[in-house]
JSON list of C-alpha atoms in Angstrom, two decimals:
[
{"chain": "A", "resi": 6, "resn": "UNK", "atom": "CA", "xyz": [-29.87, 7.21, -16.19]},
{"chain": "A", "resi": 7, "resn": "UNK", "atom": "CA", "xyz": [-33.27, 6.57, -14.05]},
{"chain": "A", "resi": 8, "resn": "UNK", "atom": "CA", "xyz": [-34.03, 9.78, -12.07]},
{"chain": "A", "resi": 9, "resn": "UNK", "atom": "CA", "xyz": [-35.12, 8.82, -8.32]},
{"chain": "A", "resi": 10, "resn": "UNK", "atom": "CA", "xyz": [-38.23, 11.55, -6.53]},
{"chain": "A", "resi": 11, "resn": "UNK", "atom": "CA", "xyz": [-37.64, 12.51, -3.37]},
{"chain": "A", "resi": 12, "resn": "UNK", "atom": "CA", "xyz": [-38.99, 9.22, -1.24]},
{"chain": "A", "resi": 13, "resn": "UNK", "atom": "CA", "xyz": [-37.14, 6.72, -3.44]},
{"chain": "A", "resi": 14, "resn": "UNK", "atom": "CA", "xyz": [-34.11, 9.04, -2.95]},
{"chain": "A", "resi": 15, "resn": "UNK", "atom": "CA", "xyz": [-34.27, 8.01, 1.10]},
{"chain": "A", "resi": 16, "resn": "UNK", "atom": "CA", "xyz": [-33.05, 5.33, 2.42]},
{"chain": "A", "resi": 17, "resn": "UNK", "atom": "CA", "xyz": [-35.82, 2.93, 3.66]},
{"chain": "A", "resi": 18, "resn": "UNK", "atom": "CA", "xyz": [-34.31, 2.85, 7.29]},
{"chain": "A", "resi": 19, "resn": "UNK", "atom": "CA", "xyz": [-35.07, 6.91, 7.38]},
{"chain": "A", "resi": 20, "resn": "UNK", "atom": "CA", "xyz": [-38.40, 6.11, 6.05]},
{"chain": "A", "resi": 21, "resn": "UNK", "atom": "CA", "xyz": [-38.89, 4.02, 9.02]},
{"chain": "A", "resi": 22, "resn": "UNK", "atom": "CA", "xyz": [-37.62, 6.30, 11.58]},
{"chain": "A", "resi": 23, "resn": "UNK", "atom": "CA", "xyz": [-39.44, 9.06, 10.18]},
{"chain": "A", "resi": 24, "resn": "UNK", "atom": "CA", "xyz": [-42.76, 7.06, 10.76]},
{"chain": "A", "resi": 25, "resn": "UNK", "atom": "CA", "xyz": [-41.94, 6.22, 13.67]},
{"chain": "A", "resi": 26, "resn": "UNK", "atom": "CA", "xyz": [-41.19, 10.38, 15.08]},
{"chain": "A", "resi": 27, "resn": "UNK", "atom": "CA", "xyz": [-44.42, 11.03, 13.41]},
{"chain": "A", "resi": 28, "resn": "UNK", "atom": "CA", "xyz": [-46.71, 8.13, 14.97]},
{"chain": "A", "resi": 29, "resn": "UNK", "atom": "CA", "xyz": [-45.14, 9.39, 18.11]},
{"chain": "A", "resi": 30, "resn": "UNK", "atom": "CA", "xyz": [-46.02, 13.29, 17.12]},
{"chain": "A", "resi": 31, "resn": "UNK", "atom": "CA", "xyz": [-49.41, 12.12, 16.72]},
{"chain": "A", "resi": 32, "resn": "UNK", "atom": "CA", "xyz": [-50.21, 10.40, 19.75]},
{"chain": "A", "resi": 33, "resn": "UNK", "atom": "CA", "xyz": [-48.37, 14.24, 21.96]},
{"chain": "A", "resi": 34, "resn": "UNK", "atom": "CA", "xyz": [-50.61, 15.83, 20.24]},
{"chain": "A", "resi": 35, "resn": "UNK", "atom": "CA", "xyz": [-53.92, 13.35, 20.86]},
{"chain": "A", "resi": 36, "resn": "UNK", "atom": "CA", "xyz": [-52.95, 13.96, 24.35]},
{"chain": "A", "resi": 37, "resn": "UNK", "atom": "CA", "xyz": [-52.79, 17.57, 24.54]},
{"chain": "A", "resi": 38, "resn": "UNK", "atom": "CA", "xyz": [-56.22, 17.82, 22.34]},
{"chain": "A", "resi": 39, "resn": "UNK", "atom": "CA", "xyz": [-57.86, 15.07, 24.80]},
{"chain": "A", "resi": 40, "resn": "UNK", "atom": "CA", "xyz": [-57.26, 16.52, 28.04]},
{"chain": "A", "resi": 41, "resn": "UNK", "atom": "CA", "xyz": [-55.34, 13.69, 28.79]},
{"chain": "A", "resi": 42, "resn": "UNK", "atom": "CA", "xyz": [-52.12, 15.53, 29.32]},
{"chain": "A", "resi": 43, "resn": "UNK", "atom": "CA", "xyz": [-53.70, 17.84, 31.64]},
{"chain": "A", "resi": 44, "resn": "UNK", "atom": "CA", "xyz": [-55.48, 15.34, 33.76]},
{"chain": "A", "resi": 45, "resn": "UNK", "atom": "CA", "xyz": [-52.06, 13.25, 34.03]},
{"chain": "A", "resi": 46, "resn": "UNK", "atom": "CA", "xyz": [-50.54, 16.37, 35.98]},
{"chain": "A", "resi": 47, "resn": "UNK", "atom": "CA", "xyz": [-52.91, 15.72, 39.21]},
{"chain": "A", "resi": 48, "resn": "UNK", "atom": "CA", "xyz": [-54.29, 12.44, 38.84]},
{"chain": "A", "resi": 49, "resn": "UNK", "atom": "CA", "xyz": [-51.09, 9.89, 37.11]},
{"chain": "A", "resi": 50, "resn": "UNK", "atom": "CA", "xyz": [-50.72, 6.75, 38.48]},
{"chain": "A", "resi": 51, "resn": "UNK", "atom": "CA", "xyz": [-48.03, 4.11, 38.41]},
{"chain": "A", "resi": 52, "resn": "UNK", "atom": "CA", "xyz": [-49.66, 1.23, 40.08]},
{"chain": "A", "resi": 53, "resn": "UNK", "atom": "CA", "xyz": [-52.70, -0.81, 38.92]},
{"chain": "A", "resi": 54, "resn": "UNK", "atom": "CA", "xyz": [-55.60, -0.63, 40.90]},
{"chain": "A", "resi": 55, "resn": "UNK", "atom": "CA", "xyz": [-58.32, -3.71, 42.39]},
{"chain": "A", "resi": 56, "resn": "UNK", "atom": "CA", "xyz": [-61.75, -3.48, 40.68]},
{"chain": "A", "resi": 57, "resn": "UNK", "atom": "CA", "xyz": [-64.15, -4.48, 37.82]},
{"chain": "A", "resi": 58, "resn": "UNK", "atom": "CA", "xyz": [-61.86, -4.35, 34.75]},
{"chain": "A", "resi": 59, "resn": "UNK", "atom": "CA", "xyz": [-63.47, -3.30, 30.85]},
{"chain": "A", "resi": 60, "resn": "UNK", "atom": "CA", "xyz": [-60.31, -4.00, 28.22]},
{"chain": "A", "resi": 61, "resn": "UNK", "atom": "CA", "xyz": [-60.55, -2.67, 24.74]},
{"chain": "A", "resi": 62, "resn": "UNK", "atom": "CA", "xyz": [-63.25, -0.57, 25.46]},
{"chain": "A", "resi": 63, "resn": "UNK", "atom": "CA", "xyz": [-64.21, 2.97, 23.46]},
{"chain": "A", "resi": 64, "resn": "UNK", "atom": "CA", "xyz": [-64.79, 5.78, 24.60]},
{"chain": "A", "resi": 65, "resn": "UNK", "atom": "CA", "xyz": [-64.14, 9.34, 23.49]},
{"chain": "A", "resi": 66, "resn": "UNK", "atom": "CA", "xyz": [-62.06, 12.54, 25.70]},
{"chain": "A", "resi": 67, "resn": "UNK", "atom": "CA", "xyz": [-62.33, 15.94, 25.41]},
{"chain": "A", "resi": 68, "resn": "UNK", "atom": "CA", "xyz": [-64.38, 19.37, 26.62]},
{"chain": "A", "resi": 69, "resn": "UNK", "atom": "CA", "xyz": [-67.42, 18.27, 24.48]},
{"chain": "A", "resi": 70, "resn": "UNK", "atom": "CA", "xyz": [-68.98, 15.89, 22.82]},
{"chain": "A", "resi": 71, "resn": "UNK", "atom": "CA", "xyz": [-67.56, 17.15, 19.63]},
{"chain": "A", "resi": 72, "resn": "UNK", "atom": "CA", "xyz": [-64.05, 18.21, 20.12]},
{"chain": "A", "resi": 73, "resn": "UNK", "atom": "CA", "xyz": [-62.29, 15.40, 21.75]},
{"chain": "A", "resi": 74, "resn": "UNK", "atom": "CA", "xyz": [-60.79, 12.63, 20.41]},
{"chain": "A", "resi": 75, "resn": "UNK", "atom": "CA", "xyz": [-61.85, 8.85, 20.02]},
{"chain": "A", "resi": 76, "resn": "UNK", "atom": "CA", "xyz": [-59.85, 5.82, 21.53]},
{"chain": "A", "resi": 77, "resn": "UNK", "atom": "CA", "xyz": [-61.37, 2.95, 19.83]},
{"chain": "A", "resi": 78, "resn": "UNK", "atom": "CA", "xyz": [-60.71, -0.32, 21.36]},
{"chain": "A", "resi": 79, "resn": "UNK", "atom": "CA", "xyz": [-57.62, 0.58, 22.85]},
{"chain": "A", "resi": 80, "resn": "UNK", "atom": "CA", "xyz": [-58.85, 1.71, 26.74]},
{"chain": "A", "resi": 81, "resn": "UNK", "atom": "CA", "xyz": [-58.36, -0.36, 29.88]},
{"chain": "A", "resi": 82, "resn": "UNK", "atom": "CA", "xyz": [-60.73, 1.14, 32.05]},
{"chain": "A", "resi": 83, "resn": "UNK", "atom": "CA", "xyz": [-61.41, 0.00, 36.11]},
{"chain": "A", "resi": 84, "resn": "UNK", "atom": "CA", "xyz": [-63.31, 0.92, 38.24]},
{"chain": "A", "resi": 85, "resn": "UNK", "atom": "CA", "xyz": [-62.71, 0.33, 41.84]},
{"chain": "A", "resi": 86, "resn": "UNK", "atom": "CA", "xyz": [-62.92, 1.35, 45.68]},
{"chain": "A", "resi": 87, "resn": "UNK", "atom": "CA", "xyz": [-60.26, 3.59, 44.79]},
{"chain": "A", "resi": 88, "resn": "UNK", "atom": "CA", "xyz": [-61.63, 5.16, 41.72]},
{"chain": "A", "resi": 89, "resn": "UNK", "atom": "CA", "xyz": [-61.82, 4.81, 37.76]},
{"chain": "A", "resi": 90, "resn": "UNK", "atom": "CA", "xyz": [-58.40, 3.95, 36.38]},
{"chain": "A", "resi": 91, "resn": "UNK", "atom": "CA", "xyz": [-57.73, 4.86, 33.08]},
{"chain": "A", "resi": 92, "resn": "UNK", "atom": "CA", "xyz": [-55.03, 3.17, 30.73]},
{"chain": "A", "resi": 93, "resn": "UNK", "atom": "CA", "xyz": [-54.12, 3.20, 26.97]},
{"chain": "A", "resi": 94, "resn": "UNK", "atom": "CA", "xyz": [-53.80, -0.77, 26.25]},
{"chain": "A", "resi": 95, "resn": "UNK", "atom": "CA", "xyz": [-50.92, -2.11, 24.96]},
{"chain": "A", "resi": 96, "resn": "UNK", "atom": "CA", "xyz": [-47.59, 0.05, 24.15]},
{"chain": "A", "resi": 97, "resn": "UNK", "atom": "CA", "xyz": [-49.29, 3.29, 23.16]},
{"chain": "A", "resi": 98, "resn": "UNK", "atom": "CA", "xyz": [-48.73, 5.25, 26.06]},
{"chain": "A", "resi": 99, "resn": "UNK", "atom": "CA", "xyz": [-46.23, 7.72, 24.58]},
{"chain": "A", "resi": 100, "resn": "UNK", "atom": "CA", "xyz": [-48.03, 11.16, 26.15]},
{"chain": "A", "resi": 101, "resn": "UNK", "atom": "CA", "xyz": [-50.81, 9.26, 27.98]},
{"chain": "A", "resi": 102, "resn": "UNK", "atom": "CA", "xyz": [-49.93, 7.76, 31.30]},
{"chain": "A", "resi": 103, "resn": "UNK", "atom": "CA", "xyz": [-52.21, 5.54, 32.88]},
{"chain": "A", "resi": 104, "resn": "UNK", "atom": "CA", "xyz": [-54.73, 7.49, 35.27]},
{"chain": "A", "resi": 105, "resn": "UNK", "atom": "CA", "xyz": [-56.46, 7.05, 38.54]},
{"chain": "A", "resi": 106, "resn": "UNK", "atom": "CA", "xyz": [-59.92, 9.01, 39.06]},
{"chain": "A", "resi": 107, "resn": "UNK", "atom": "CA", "xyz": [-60.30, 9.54, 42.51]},
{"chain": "A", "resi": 108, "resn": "UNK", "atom": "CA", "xyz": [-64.14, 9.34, 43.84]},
{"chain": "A", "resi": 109, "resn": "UNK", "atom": "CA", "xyz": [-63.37, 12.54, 44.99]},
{"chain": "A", "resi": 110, "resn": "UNK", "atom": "CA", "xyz": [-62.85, 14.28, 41.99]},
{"chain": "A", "resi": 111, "resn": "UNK", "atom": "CA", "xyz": [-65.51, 12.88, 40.01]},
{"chain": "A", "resi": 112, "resn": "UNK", "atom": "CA", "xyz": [-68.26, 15.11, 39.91]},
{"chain": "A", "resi": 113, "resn": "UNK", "atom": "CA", "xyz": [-71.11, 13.07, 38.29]},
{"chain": "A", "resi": 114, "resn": "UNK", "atom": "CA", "xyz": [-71.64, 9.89, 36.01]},
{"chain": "A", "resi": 115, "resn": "UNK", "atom": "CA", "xyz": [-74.31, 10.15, 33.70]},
{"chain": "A", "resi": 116, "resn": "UNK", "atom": "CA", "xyz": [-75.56, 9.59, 30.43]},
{"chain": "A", "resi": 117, "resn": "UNK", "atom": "CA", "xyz": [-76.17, 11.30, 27.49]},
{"chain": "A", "resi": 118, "resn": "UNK", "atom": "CA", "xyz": [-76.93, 10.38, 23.98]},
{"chain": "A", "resi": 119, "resn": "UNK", "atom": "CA", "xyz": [-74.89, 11.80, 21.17]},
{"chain": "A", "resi": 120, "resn": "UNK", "atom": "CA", "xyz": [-75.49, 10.77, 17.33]},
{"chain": "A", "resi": 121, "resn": "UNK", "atom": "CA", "xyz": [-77.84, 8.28, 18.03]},
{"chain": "A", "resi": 122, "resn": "UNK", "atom": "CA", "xyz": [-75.55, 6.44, 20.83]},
{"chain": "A", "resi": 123, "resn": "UNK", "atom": "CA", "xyz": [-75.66, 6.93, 24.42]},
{"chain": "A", "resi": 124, "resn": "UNK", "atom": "CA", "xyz": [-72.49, 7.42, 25.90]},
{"chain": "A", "resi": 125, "resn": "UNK", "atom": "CA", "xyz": [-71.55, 7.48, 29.83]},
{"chain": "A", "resi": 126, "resn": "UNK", "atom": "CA", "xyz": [-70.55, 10.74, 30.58]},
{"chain": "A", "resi": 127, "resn": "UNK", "atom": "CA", "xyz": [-68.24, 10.83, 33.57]},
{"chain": "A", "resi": 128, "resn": "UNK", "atom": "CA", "xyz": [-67.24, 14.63, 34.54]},
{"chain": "A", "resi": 129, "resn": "UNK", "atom": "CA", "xyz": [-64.60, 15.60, 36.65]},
{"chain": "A", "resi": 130, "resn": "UNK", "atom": "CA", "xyz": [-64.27, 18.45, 39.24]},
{"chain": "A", "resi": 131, "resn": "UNK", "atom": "CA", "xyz": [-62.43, 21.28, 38.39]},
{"chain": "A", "resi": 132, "resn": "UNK", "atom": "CA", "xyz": [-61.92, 20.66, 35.15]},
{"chain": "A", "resi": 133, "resn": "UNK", "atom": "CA", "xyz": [-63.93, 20.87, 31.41]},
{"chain": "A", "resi": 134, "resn": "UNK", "atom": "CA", "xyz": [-62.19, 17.02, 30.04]},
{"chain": "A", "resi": 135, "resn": "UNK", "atom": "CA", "xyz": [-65.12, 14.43, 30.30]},
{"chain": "A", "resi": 136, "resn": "UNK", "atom": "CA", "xyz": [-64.34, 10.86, 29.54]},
{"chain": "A", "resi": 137, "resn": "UNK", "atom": "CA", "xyz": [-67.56, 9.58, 27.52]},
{"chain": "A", "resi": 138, "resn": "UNK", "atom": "CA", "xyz": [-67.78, 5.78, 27.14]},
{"chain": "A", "resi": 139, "resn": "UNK", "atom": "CA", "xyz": [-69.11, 4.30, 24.43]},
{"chain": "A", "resi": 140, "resn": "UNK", "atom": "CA", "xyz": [-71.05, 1.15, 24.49]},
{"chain": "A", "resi": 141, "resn": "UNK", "atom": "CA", "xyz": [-71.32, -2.02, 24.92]},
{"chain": "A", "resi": 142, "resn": "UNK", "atom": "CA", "xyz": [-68.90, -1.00, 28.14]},
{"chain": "A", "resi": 143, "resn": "UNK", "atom": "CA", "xyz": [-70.55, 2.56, 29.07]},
{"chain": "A", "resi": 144, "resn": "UNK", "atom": "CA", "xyz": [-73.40, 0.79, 30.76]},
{"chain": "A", "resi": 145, "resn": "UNK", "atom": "CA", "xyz": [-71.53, -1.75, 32.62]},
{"chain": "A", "resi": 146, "resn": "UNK", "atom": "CA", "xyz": [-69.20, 0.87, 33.12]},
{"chain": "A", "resi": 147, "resn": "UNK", "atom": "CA", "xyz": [-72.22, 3.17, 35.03]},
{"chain": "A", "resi": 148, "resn": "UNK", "atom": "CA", "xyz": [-73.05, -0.14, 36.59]},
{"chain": "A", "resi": 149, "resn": "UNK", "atom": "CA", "xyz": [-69.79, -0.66, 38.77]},
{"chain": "A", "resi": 150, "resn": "UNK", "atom": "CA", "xyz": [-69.46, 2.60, 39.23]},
{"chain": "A", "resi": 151, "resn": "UNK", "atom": "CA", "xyz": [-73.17, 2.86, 41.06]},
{"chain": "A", "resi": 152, "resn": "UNK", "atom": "CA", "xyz": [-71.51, -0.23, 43.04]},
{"chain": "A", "resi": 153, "resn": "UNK", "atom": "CA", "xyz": [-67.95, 0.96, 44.00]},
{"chain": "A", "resi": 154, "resn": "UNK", "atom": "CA", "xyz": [-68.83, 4.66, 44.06]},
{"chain": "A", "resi": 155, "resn": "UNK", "atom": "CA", "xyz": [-69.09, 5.81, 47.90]},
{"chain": "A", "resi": 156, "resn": "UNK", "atom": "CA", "xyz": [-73.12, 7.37, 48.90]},
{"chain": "A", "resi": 157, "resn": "UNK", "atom": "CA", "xyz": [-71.52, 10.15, 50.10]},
{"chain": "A", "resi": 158, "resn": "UNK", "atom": "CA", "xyz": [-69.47, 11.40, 46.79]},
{"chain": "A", "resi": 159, "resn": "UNK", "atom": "CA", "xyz": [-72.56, 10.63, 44.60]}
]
């Protein structure tokens, strides 16, 4: 008689749901380590907002350049009268609610180059999360946001 390890032993449907609590686990926990979580207590938002939309753009989240995490491809991102929305694209939004970046809160848009790319930096008020853009979409990103950004909150 064959003896069976420990994954052929369970059932593939286990297997599945087991992947499934872990992608889940993953993407709390990329929340949490983002600053996403944090910045979805004040600034969550359940309607879509009017503005100059980037989809599948790149960009990373986090205190510093360094400790953050990456969203590859995966970021709606508009910017608008109202502010700089902020969405995970597609179903992924277990932890990470779509977010609306008032003008007020956003204390500066800049840019900075890290590892040989240069990101726009856009830093928040009140609070150490900085979303960093990557390019091709962190310029046009700066560029509507020179546009739609009020003088006065500049």
């Amino acid at each position: 008689m064959r003896q069976l390890n420990a994954i052929q032993a369970i059932e593939p449907h286990w297997l599945l749901l087991i992947a499934l609590v872990m992608a889940a686990a993953m993407l709390f926990l990329s929340a949490h380590l983002s600053g996403w979580s944090g910045l979805a207590r004040h600034h969550k938002v359940t309607t879509s907002i009017e503005g100059e939309r980037f989809r599948f753009a790149t960009a990373r989240m986090g205190r510093s350049p360094n400790i953050g995490v990456s969203y590859r491809n995966c970021l709606c991102i508009t910017v608008g009268a109202s502010g700089i929305a902020v969405s995970l694209v597609g179903g992924g939004r277990f932890g990470c609610p779509p977010l609306l970046l008032p003008w007020t809160g956003i204390e500066s848009v800049t840019e900075e180059r890290h590892h040989l790319v240069r990101y726009t930096v856009i830093s928040l008020r009140g609070s150490r999360t900085r979303l960093m853009v990557a390019p091709p979409e962190g310029p046009r990103v700066a560029e509507a946001c020179a546009r739609f950004r009020p003088v006065a909150q500049r």
